[in-house]
Coordinates of C-alpha atoms and ligand atoms in Angstrom, one line a residue:
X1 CA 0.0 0.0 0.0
X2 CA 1.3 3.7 -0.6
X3 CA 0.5 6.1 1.4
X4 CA 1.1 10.0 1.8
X5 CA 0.9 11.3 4.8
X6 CA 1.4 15.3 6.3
X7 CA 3.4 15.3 9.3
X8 CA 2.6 18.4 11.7
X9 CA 4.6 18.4 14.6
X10 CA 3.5 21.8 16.2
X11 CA 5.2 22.6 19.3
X12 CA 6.5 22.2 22.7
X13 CA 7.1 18.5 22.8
X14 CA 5.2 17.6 19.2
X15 CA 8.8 17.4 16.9
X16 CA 10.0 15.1 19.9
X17 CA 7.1 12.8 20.2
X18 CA 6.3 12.2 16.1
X19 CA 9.7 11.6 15.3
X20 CA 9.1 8.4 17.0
X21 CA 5.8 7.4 15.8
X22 CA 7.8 8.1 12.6
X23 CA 10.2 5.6 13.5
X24 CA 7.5 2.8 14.5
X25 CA 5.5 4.0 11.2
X26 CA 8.9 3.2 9.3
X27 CA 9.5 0.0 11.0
X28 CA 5.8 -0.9 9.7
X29 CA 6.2 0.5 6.3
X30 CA 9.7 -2.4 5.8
X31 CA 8.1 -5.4 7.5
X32 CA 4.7 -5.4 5.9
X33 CA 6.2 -3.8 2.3
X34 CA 4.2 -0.6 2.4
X35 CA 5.0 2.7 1.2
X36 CA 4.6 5.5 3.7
X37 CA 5.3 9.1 2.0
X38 CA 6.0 11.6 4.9
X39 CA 5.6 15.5 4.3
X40 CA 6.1 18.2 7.0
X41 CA 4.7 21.2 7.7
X42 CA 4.2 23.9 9.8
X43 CA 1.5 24.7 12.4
X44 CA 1.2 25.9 15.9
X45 CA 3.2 28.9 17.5
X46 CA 6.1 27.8 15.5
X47 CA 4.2 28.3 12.0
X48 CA 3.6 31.8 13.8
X49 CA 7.3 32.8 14.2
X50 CA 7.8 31.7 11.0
X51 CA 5.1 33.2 8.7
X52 CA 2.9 35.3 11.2
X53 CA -0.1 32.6 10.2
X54 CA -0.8 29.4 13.1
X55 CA -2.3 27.8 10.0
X56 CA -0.1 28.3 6.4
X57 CA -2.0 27.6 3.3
X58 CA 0.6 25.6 2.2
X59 CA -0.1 23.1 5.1
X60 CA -3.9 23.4 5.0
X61 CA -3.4 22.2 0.9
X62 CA -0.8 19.7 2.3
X63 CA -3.3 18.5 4.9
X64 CA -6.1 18.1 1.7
X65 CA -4.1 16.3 -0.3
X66 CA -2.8 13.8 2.2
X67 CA -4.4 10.4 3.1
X68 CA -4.0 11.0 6.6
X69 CA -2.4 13.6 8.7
X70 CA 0.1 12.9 12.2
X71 CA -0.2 15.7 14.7
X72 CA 1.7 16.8 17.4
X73 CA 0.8 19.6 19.7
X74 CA 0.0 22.6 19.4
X75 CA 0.8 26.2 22.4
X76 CA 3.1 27.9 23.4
X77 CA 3.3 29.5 27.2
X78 CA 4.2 32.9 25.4
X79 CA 0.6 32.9 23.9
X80 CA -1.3 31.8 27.1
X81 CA -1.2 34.9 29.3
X82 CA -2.0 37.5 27.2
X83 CA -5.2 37.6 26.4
X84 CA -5.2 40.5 24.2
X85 CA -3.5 38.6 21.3
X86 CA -5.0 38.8 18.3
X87 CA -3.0 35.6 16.8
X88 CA -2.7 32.1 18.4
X89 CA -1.5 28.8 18.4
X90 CA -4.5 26.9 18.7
X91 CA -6.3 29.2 15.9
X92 CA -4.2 26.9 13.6
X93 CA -5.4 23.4 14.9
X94 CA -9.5 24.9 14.9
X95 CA -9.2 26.3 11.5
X96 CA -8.1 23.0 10.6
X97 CA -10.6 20.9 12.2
X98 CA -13.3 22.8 10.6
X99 CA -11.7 23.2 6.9
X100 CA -11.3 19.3 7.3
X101 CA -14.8 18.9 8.9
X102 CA -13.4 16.7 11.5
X103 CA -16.4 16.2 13.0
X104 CA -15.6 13.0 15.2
X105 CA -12.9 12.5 18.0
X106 CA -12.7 9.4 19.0
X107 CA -10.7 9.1 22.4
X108 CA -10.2 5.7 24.4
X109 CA -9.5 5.2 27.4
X110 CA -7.8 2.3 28.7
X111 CA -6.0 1.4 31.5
X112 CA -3.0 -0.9 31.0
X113 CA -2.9 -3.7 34.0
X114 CA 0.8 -2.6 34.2
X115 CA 0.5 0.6 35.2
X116 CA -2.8 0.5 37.5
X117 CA -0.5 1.4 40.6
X118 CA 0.2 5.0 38.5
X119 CA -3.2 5.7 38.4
X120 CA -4.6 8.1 41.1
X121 CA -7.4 5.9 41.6
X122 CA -7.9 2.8 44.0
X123 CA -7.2 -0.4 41.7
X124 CA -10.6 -2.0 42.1
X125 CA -11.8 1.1 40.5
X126 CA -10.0 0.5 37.7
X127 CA -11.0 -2.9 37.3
X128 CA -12.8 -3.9 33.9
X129 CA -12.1 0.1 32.5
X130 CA -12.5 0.2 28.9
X131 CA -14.7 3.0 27.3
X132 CA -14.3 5.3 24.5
X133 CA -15.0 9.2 24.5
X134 CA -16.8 10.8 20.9
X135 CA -16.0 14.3 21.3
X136 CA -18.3 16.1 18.4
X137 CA -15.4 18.9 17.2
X138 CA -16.5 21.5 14.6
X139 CA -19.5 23.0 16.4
X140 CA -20.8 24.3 19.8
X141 CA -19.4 27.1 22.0
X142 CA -15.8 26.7 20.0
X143 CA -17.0 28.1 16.9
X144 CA -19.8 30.1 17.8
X145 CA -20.2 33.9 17.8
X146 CA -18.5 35.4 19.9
X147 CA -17.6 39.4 20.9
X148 CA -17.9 42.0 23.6
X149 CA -20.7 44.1 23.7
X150 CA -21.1 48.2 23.7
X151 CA -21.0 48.3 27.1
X152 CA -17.7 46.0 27.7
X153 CA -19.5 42.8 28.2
X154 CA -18.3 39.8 27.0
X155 CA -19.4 36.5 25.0
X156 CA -19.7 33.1 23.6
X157 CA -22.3 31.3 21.4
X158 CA -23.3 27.6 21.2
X159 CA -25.0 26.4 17.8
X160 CA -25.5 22.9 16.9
X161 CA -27.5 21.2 14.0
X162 CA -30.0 18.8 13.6
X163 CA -27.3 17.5 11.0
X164 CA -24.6 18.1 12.7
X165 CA -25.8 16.0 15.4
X166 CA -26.8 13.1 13.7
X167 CA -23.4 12.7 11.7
X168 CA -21.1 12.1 15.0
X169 CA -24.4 10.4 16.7
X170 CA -24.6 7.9 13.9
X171 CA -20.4 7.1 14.5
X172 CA -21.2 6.5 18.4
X173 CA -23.8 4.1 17.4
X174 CA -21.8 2.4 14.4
X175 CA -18.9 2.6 17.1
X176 CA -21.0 1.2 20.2
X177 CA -22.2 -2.0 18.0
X178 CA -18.8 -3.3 18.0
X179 CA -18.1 -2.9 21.5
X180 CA -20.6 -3.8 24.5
X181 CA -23.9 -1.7 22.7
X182 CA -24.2 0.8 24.9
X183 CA -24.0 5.0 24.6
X184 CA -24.6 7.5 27.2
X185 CA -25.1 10.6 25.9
X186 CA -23.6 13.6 28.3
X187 CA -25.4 16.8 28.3
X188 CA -27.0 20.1 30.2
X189 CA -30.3 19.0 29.0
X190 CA -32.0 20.5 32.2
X191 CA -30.4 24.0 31.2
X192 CA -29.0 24.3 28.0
X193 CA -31.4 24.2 24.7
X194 CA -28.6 22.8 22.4
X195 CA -28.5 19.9 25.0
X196 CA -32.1 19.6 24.4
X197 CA -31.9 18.9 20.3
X198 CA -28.8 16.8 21.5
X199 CA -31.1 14.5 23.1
X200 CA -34.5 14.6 20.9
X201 CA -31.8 13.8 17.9
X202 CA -30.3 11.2 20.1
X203 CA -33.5 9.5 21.1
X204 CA -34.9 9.6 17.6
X205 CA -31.7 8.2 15.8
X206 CA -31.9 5.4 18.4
X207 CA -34.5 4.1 17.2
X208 CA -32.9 2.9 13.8
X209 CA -30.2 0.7 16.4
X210 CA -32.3 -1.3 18.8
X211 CA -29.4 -3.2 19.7
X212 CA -28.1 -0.3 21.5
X213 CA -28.5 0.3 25.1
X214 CA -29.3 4.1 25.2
X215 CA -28.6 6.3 27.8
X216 CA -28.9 10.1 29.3
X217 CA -26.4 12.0 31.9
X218 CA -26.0 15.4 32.6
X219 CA -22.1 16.9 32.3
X220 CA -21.7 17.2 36.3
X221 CA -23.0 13.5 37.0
X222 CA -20.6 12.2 34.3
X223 CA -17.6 14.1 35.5
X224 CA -18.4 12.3 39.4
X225 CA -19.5 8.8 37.7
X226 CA -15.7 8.8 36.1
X227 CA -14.0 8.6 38.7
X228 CA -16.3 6.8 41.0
X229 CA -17.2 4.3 38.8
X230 CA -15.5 4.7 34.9
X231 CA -15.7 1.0 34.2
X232 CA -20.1 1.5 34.1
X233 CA -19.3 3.3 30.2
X234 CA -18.6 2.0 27.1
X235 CA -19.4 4.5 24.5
X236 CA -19.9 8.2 25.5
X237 CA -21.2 10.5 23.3
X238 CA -20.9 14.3 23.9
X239 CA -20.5 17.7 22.0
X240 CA -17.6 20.0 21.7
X241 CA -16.6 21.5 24.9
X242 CA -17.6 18.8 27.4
X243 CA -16.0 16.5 25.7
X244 CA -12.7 18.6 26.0
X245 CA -13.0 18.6 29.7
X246 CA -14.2 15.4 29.8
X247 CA -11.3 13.4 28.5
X248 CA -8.6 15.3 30.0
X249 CA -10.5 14.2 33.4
X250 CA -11.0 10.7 31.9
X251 CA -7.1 10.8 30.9
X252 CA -6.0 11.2 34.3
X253 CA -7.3 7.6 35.9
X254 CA -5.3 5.8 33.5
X255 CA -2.0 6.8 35.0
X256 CA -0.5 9.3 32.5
X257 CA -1.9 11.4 30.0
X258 CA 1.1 10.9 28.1
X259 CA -0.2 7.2 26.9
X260 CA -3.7 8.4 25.1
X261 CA -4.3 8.5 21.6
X262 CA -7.1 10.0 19.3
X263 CA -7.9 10.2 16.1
X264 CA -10.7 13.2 14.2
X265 CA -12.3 11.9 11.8
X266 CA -12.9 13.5 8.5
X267 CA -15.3 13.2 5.4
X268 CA -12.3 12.4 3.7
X269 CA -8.9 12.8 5.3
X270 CA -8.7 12.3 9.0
X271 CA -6.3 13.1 11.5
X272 CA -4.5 11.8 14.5
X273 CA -3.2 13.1 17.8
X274 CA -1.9 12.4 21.7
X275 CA -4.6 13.8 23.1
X276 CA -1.5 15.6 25.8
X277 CA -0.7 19.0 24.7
X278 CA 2.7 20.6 24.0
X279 CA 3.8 20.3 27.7
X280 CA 6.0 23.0 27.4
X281 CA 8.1 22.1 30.5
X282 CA 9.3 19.2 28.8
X283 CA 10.2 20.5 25.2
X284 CA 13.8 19.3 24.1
X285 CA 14.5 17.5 27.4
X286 CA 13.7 14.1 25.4
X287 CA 11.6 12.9 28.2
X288 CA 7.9 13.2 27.1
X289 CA 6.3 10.0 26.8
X290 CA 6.1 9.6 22.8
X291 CA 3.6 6.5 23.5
X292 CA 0.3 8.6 22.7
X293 CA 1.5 9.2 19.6
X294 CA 2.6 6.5 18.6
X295 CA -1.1 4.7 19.3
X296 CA -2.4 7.4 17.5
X297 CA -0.1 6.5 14.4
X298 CA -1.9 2.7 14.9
X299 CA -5.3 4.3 15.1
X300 CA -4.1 5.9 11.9
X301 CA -3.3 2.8 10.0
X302 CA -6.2 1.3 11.3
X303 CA -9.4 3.8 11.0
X304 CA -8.0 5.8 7.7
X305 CA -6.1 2.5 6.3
X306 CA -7.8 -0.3 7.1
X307 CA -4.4 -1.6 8.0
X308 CA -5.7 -3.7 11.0
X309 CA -2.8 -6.4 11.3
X310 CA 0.1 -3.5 10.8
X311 CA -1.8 -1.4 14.0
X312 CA -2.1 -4.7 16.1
X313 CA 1.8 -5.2 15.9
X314 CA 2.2 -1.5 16.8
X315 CA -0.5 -2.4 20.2
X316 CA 1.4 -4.9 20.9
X317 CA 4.6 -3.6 20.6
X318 CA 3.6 -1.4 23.0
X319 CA 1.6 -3.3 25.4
X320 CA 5.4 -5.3 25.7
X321 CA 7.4 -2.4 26.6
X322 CA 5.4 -1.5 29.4
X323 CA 4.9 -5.0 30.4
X324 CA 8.5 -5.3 30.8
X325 CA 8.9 -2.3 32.8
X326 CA 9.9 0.2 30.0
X327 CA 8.7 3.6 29.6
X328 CA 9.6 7.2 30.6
X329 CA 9.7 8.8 34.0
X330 CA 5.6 9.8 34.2
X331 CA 5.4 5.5 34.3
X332 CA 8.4 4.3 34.9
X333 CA 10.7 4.4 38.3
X334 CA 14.0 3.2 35.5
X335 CA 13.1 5.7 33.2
X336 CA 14.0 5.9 29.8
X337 CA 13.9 8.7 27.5
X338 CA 11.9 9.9 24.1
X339 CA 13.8 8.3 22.0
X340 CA 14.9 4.8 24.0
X341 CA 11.2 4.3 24.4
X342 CA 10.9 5.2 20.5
X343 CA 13.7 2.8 19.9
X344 CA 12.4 -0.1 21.9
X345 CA 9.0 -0.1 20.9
X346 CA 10.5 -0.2 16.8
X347 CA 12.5 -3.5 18.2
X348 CA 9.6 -5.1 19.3
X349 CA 7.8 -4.8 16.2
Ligands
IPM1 C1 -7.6 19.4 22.7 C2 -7.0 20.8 23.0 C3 -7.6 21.8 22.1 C4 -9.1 21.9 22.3 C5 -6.9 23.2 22.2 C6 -5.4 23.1 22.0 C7 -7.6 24.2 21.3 O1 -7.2 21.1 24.3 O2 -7.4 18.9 21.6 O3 -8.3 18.8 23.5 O4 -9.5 22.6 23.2 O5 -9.8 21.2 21.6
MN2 MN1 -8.2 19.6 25.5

C-alpha cells in the first residue's frame, strides 16, 4: 500500500514525540512492504514565528491532499497569558478541524494492567475500564459567535444542528455496535437548549439501532460517575466542549496522559493526535512520553487505512514495553527517554 501522509509536529514536545511514531511507522512500512510518503509542515506557535499565520495555506493544501495527517501539539506558554493577542497557536489546529470537517474524536481510554499502581485511583476502580469518548469537534461554543458588547461585556455562542448531530451520533452508534452496545449521551439538557436537540436527535436516531443500550447523563454526573465508577461506560457520546473537559479528566485515571491516543475523523482525510498537549516544560528534554503518539499512528493505520494487522503489531509492541517495565519517568521508576522508548518499541515490532 502507498501512502502520503502530512506530518505536523506543532510545538512544545510535538517534533519530539512524532519523530518516534515516525520511527514505528517506518519499522511498519519495511516489515509489511508498504510505502509511507512523509511530508512536514508547519502549524502551531512555531508556523507563527515563521510566517505570522498558526495555520499556512501551504499546510492546510498539504493536509487536503494527504491520506492521513500525524499531529503533534500545538501552544506555546508565550501565547497563554495575554489575552489580548489577536493571533494564536491553537487558531491553527480549529481552522483545521473545521476546513477538514473533522467532525468525530474518538478518544479511548484504557488502563494498561501494568500501570494500575500510577493511576490516582484505587485499583478495584480500575478494574474492567474500557470506554471510548466521541467528542463532536466542529461545532458548539468553540465556533460560535463570539464578541464583547457596547457596554464592555463579554461572549460566547453555542449552535448545533440537527445534522450536525446526527453525523457524529450515527459514528457512536456504528462505534457502540462493536463494542458492549451501549451510549450515554452527556449533556446540560436540564439547562442548555442545544443539549435539548442533543437528546431529541439522540432519542430519535436510536430508534434505527435497537441493539443499543441508550442512555442520558447530565455533564456534572458524568464528571463524578468517572471517577467513582468509569468502568459503568462503554461509548460516551458528547459535544464540543464537554467532551474537552471530559477526556482530559478521563485521561487522568489511566496513570498518564502521556499514553492516550485520538484520532478526528474527517469526510475524507482524517487526523490523528496524543490527546496531551505541547507540555511545554518538557520541550527538548527528550523525556515526554512519545507513546500517545505512537497509538495514535496505529489508530491511523487502522481507522484511515484499514491496516488492522500493521496497528495490532504496533499495540502490541507497546503493550510489551510497558509490560516489561519500559517507559519514561511519568510511568516508569528506570526511566528511559523519548527516544529509548521510541527505539524499543520499533524493536519489538
Ligand atoms: C484538545 C486541546 C484543544 C481543544 C486546544 C489546543 C484548542 O485542548 O485537543 O483537547 O480545546 O480542543
Ligand atoms: Mn483539550
Amino acid at each position: 500500500m502507498r501512502k502520503k501522509i502530512a506530518v505536523l509536529p506543532g510545538d512544545g514536545v510535538g517534533p519530539e514525540v512524532v519523530e518516534q511514531a515516525l520511527k514505528v511507522l517506518k519499522k511498519v512500512s519495511t516489515k509489511f512492504h508498504h510505502e509511507f510518503l512523509f511530508k512536514n509542515a508547519l502549524i502551531g506557535a512555531s508556523a507563527i514565528d515563521k510566517t505570522r499565520s498558526p495555520l499556512p495555506d501551504e499546510t492546510l493544501n498539504l493536509c487536503k491532499s494527504s491520506d492521513a495527517i500525524l499531529f503533534g501539539a500545538i501552544g506555546d506558554p508565550k501565547y497563554d497569558n495575554n489575552p489580548t493577542l489577536k493571533v494564536r497557536p491553537e487558531q491553527g489546529l480549529l481552522k483545521l478541524r473545521k476546513s477538514l470537517g473533522l467532525y468525530a474524536n474518538i478518544r479511548p481510554i484504557r488502563v494498561f494492567e501494568k500501570l494500575k499502581a500510577k493511576s490516582p485511583l484505587k485499583e478495584t476502580i480500575l478494574d474492567g475500564v474500557d470506554f471510548v469518548v466521541i467528542r463532536e469537534l466542529i461545532g458548539g461554543i468553540y465556533f460560535g459567535e463570539r464578541g464583547r458588547t457596547e457596554n464592555g461585556d463579554a461572549f460566547d455562542t453555542s449552535t448545533y444542528s440537527k445534522e450536525g448531530i446526527i453525523r457524529v451520533a450515527k459514528f457512536a452508534f456504528e462505534l457502540a455496535r462493536k463494542r458492549n452496545k451501549q451510549v450515554t449521551l452527556v449533556d446540560k439538557a436540564n439547562v442548555l437548549e442545544t443539549s435539548r436537540l442533543w437528546r431529541e436527535t439522540v432519542e430519535e436516531l436510536a430508534k434505527k439501532y435497537p441493539d443499543i443500550t441508550v442512555e442520558f447523563m447530565f455533564i456534572d454526573n458524568a464528571a463524578m460517575q468517572i471517577i467513582k465508577k468509569p468502568s459503568s461506560f462503554d461509548v460516551i457520546l458528547t459535544e464540543n466542549m464537554f467532551g474537552d473537559i471530559l477526556t482530559d479528566e478521563a485521561s487522568v485515571i489511566t496513570g498518564s496522559i502521556g499514553m492516550l491516543p485520538s484520532a478526528s475523523i474527517g469526510e475524507k482525510t482524517s487526523l490523528y493526535e496524543p490527546i496531551h498537549g505541547s507540555y511545554p516544560k518538557a520541550k527538548g528534554t527528550n523525556t515526554a512520553n512519545p507513546i500517545g503518539t505512537i497509538l495514535s499512528a496505529a489508530m491511523m493505520l487502522d481507522l484511515s487505512f484499514g491496516l488492522t494487522k500493521e496497528a495490532k503489531a504496533i499495540e502490541n509492541a507497546v503493550e510489551k514495553a510497558i509490560n516489561q517495565g519500559y517507559g519514561t519517568k511519568d510511568i516508569s521508576d528506570n526511566p528511559l527517554s523519548t527516544s529509548e522508548i521510541g527505539d524499543k518499541i520499533v524493536s519489538l515490532i
